[in-house]
Coordinates of C-alpha atoms in Angstrom, one line a residue:
X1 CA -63.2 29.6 24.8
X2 CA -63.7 27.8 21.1
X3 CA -62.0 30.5 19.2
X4 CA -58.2 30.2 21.5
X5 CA -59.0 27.0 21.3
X6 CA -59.2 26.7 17.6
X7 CA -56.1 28.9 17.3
X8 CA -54.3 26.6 18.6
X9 CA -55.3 24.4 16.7
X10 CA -54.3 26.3 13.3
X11 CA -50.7 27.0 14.7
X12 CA -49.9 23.5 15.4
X13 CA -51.2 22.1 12.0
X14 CA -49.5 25.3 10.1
X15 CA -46.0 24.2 11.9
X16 CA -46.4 20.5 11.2
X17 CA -46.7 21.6 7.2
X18 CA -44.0 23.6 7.7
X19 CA -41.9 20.9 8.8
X20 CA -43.4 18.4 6.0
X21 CA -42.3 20.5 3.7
X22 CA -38.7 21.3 4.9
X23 CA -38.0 17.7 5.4
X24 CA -39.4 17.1 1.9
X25 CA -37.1 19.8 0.8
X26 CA -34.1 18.2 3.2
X27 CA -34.6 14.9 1.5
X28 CA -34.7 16.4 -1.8
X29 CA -31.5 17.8 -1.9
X30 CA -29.5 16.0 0.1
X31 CA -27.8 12.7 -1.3
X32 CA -27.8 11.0 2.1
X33 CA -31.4 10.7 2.4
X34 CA -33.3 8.2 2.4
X35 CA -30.6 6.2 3.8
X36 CA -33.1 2.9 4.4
X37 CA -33.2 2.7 0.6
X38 CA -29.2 1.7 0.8
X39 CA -28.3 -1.4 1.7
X40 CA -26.3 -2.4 5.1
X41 CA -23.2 -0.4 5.1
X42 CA -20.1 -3.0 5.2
X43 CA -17.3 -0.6 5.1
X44 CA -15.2 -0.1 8.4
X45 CA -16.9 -3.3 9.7
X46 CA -15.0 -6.4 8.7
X47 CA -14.7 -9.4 10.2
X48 CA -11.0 -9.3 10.2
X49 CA -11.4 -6.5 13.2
X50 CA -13.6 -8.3 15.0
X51 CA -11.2 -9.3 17.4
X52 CA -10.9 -8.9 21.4
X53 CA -9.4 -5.9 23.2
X54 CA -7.3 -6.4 26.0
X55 CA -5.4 -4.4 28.4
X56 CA -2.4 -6.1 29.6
X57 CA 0.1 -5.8 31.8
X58 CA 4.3 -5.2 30.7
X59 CA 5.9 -7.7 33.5
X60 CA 9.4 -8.3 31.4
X61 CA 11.1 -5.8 29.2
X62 CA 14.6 -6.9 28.3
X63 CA 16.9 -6.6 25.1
X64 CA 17.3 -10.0 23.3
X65 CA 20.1 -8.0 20.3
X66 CA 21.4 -5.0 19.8
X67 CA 18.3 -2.5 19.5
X68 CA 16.4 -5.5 19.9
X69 CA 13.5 -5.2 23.2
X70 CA 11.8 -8.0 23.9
X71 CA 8.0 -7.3 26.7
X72 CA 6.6 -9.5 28.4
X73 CA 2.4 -9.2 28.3
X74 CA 0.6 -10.7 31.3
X75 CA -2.9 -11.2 31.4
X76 CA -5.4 -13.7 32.3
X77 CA -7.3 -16.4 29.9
X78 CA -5.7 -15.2 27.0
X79 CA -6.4 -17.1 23.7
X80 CA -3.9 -19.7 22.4
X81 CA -2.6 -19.1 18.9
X82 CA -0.8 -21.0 16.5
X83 CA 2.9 -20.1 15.4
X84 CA 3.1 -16.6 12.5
X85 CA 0.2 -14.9 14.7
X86 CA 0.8 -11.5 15.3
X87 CA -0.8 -8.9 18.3
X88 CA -2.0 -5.2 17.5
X89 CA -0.5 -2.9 20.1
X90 CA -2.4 0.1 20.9
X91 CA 0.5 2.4 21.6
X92 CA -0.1 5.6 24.5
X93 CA 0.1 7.7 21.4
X94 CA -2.8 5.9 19.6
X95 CA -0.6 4.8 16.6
X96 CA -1.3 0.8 16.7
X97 CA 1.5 -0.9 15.3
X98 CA 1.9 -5.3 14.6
X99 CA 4.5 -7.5 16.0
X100 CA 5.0 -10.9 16.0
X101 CA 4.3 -13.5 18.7
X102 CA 7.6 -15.2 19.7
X103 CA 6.6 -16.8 22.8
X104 CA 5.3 -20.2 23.9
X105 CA 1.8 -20.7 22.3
X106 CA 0.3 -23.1 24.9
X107 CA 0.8 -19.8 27.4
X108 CA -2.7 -18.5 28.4
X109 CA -1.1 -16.3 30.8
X110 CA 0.9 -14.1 28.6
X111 CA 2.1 -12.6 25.0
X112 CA 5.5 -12.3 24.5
X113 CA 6.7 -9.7 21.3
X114 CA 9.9 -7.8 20.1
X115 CA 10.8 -5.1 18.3
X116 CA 13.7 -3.9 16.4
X117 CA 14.3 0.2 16.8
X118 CA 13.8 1.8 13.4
X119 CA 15.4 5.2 13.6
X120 CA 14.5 6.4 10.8
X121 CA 11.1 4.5 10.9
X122 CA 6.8 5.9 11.0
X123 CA 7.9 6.0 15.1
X124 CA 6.1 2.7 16.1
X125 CA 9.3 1.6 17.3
X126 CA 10.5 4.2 18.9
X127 CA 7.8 4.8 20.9
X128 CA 7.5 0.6 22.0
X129 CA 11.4 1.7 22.7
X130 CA 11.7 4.8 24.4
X131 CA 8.1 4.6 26.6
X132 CA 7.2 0.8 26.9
X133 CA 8.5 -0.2 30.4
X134 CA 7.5 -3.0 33.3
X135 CA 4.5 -2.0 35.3
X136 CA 2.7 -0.3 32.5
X137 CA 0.0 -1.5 30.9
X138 CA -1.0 -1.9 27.1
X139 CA -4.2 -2.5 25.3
X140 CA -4.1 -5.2 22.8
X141 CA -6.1 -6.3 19.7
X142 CA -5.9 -10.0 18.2
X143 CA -4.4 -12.4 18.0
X144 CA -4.3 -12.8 14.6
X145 CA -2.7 -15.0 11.6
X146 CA -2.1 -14.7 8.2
X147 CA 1.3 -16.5 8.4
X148 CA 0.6 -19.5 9.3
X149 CA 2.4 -22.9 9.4
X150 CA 1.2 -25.4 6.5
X151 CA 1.2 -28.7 6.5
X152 CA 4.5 -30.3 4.6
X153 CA 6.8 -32.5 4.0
X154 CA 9.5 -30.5 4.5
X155 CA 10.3 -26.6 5.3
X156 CA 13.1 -24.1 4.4
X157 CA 13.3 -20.5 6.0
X158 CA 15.0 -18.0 4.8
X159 CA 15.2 -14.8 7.6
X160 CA 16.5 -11.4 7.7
X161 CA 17.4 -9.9 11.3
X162 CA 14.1 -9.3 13.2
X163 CA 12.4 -11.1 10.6
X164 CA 12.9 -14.0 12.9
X165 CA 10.3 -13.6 15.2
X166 CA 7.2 -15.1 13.4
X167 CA 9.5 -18.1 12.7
X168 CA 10.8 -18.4 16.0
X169 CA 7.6 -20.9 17.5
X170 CA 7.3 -22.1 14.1
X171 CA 11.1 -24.0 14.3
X172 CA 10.4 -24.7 18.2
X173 CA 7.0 -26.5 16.9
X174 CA 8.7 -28.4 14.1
X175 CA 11.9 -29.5 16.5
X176 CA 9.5 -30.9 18.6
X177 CA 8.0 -33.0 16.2
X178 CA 10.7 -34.2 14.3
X179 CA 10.4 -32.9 11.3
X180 CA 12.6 -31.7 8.1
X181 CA 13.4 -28.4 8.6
X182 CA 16.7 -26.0 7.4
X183 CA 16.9 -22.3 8.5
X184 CA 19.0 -19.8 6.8
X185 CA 19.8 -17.1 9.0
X186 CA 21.1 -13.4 8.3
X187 CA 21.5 -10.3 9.5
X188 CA 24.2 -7.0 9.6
X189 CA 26.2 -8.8 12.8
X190 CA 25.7 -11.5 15.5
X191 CA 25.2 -9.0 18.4
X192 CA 21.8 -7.6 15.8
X193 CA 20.6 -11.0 15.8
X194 CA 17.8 -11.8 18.0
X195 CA 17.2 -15.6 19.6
X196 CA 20.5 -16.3 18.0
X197 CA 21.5 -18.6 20.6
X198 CA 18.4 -20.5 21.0
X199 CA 17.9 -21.2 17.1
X200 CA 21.7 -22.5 17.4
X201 CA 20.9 -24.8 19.9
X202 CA 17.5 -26.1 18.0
X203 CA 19.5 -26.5 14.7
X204 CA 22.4 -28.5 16.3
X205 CA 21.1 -31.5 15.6
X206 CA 22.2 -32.3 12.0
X207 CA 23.2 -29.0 10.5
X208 CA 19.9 -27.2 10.3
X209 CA 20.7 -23.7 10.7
X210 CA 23.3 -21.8 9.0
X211 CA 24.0 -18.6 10.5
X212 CA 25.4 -15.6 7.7
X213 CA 26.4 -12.7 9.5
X214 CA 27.0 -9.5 6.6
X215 CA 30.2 -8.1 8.8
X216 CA 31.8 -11.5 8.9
X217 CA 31.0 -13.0 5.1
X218 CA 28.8 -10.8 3.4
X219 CA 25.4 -11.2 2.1
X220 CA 23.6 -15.0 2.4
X221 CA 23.6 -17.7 -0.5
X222 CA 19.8 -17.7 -1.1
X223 CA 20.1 -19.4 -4.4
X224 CA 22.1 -21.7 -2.6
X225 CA 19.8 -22.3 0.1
X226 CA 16.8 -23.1 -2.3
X227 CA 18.8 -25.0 -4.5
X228 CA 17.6 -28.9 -5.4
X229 CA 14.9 -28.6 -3.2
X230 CA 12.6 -31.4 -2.6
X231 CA 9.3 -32.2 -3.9
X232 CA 6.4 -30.6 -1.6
X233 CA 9.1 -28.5 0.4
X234 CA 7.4 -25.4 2.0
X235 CA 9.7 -22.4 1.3
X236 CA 9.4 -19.6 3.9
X237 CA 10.8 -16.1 4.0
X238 CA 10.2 -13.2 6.1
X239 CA 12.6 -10.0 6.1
X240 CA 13.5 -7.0 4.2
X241 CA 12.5 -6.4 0.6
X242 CA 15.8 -7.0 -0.8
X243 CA 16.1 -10.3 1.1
X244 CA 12.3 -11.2 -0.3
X245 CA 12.8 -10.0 -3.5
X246 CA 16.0 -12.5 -4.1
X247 CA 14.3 -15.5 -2.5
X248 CA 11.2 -14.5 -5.0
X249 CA 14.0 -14.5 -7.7
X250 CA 15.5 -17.6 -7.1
X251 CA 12.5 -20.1 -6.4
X252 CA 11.8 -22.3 -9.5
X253 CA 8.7 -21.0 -11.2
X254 CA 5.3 -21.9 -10.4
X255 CA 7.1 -22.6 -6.4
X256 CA 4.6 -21.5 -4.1
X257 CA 6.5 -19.0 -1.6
X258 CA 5.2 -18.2 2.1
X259 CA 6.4 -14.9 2.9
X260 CA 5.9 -12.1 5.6
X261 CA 7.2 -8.8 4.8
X262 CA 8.7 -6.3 7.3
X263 CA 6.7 -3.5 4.6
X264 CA 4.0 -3.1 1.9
X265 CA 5.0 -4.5 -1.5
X266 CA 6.5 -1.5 -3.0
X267 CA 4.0 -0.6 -6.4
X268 CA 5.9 -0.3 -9.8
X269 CA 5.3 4.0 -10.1
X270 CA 5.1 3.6 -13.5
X271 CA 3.0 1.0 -13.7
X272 CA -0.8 0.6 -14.5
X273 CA -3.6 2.0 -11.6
X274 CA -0.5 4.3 -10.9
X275 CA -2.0 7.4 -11.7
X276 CA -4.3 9.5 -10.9
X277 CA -8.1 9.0 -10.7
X278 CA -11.0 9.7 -9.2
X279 CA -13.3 8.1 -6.1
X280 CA -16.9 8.6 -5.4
X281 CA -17.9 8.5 -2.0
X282 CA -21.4 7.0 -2.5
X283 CA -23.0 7.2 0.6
X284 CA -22.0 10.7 0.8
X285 CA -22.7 12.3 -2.5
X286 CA -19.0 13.3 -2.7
X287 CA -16.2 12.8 -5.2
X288 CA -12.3 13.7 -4.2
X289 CA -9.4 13.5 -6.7
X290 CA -6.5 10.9 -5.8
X291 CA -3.5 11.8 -7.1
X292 CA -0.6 10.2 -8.6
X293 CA 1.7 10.3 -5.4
X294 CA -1.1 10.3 -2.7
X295 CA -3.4 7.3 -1.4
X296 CA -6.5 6.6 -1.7
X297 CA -7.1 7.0 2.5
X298 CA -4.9 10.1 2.1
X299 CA -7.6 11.6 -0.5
X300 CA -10.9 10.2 1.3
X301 CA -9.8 11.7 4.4
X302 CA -9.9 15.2 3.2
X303 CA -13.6 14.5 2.5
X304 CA -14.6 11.8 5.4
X305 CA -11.9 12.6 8.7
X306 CA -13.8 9.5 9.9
X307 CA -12.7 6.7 8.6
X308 CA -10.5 4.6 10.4
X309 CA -7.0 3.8 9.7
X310 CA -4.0 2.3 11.5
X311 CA -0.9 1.1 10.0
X312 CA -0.8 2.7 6.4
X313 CA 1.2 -0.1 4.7
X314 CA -1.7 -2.7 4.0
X315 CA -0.8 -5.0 7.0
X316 CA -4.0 -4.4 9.7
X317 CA -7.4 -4.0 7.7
X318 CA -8.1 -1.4 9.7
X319 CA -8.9 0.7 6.6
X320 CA -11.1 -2.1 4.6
X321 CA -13.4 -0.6 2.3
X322 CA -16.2 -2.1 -0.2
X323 CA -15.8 -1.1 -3.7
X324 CA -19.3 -1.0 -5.4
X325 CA -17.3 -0.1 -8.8
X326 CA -14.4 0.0 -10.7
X327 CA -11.5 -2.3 -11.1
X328 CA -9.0 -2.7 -8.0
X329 CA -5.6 -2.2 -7.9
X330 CA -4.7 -4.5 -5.3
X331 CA -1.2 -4.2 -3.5
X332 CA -1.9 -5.2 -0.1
X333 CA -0.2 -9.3 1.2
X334 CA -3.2 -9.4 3.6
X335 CA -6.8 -9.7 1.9
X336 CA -8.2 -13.0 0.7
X337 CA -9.3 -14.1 -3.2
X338 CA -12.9 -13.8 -2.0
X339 CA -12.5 -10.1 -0.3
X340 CA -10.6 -9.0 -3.2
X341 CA -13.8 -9.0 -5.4
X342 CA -15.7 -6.3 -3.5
X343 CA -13.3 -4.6 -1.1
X344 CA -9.6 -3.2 -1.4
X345 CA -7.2 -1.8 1.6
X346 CA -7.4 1.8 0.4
X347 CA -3.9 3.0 2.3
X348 CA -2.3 1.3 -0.1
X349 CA -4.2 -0.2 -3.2
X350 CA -5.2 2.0 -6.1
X351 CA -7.7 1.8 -9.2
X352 CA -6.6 0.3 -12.7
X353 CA -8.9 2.6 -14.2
X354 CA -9.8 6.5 -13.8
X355 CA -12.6 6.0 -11.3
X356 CA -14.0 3.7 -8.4
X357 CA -17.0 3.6 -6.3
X358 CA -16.6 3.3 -2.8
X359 CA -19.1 2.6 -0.1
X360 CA -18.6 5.3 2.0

């Protein structure tokens, strides 16, 4: 009886230094390990994403221009937001796309967005177009803000075509109050104008809005529009880059300018951080060449499928990552001053130098 006995008890000690010794060996060459030694991973966690998921129902799908559709999101409880906030749609093909807010604020019982048809777009919009009908319904993310409506003395917009939409509750908001407010207003014809007869009928009142359409005069007078303005005046734009670009242009220096645009900033390709580099992956031991033409998520994602990504043009912060070195390239309109210092939005943003150090 003693010797099976003792047997035993040689085979289980014999496989327990076995498996010492392999995990030794495991932990020895494997970068990953020990992973309590690293601190609290922060990447693919921010606080910008912590926001509610909803499922809501499409009650009201109708066209407000020409390729213009406007839904209708019913729901109950929903958060109140101010005017510039924008909802995440989770489309039925996954792709998650942003649209403005453009209905009433003080409505808990719905969200109300509208989308111009891009035909020649990433298919966001052809998808809200071509599958988005009453009776289905829609998972949400957000609300969120990063357009918001500052406190002034007086406001001028400057809007190009479906660029409208954030603005929209922002002129309702400041017509109800009574404030100073001028609105210039273009886009290719009348019929592609969205809400064009309800920001008439807010601007009637004393010449607020003047309405440019491109087939009928041409191209708006921005300089004209921001010309002489008064002390403390908030200047907002949201449209296409050419329209940005010349309100940019013809603001008086040092002008502070609030701006939404429909895309990412476009980089200067011949510019610094424009070329390629390099990007370890710490957490993973890893290092993947970014080249000239390709992003950063591009490049990490032939090394780390995981990480998560959504809109590719620096708009969501889906794809937020902490940078434990290097010097950031940063060509996103959606990070703060403080979240530049340690994290960069790596679908668009690049590296000044020839290497960072990501936290991944």
């Amino acid at each position: 009886m003693a010797l099976p006995r003792l047997r035993t008890v040689v085979l289980v000690s014999g496989a327990a230094l076995l498996t010492r010794r392999a995990l030794k060996r495991r932990i020895a060459r494997s970068p990953l390990w020990p992973l309590p030694a690293l601190p609290e991973p922060v990447s693919g966690h921010s606080q910008r994403r912590a926001t509610a998921v909803r499922r809501l129902l499409i009650t009201e799908r109708s066209e407000v221009a020409e390729g213009v559709v406007r839904l209708r999101l019913e729901g109950a409880g929903l958060p109140r937001w101010e005017p510039g906030a924008h909802l995440d749609l989770v489309l039925p093909s996954g792709l998650v796309r942003q649209y403005s807010l453009c209905g009433d604020p003080e409505d808990t019982g719905a969200y109300t967005v509208a989308t111009r048809l891009v035909a020649d777009g990433r298919g966001g919009s052809r998808e809200v177009h071509d599958q988005l009908r009453e009776g289905l319904e829609i998972e949400v993310r957000g609300p969120r803000n990063r357009f918001p409506l500052t406190e002034a003395p007086a406001y001028v917009f400057v809007v190009g075509g479906i660029g409208i939409t954030p603005v929209l509750p922002m002129l309702r908001s400041l017509a109800a109050s009574g404030a100073d407010w001028r609105l210039l207003y273009g886009g290719r014809s009348r019929a592609s104008m969205p809400f064009l007869e309800e920001i008439e009928k807010l601007g009637a009142d004393g010449d607020r809005v003047t309405v440019v359409a491109q087939d009928e005069t041409g191209h708006p007078d921005v300089a004209g529009a921001l010309a002489e303005l008064a002390p403390g005046t908030a200047v907002y734009c949201c449209g296409p880059e050419p329209l940005t670009d010349a309100v940019a242009a013809a603001l008086p220096a040092g002008r502070p300018l609030h701006l939404e645009r429909f895309s990412a900033a476009a980089g200067d390709a011949a510019g610094p951080g424009s070329g390629p580099f390099e990007v370890e992956l710490r957490r993973s031991g890893r290092t993947v060449p970014v080249a000239a033409g390709q992003s950063v998520l591009a490049a990490v994602r032939t090394a780390a499928p995981h990480v998560a990504y959504s809109c590719e043009q620096g708009f969501c912060g889906t794809c937020q990552q902490r940078v434990l070195e290097g010097e950031i390239d940063h060509r996103d309109d959606l990070l703060t001053d403080d979240e530049r210092g340690d994290s960069m939005l790596i679908c668009v943003s690049r590296c000044r130098g020839g290497r960072l150090v990501l936290d991944l």
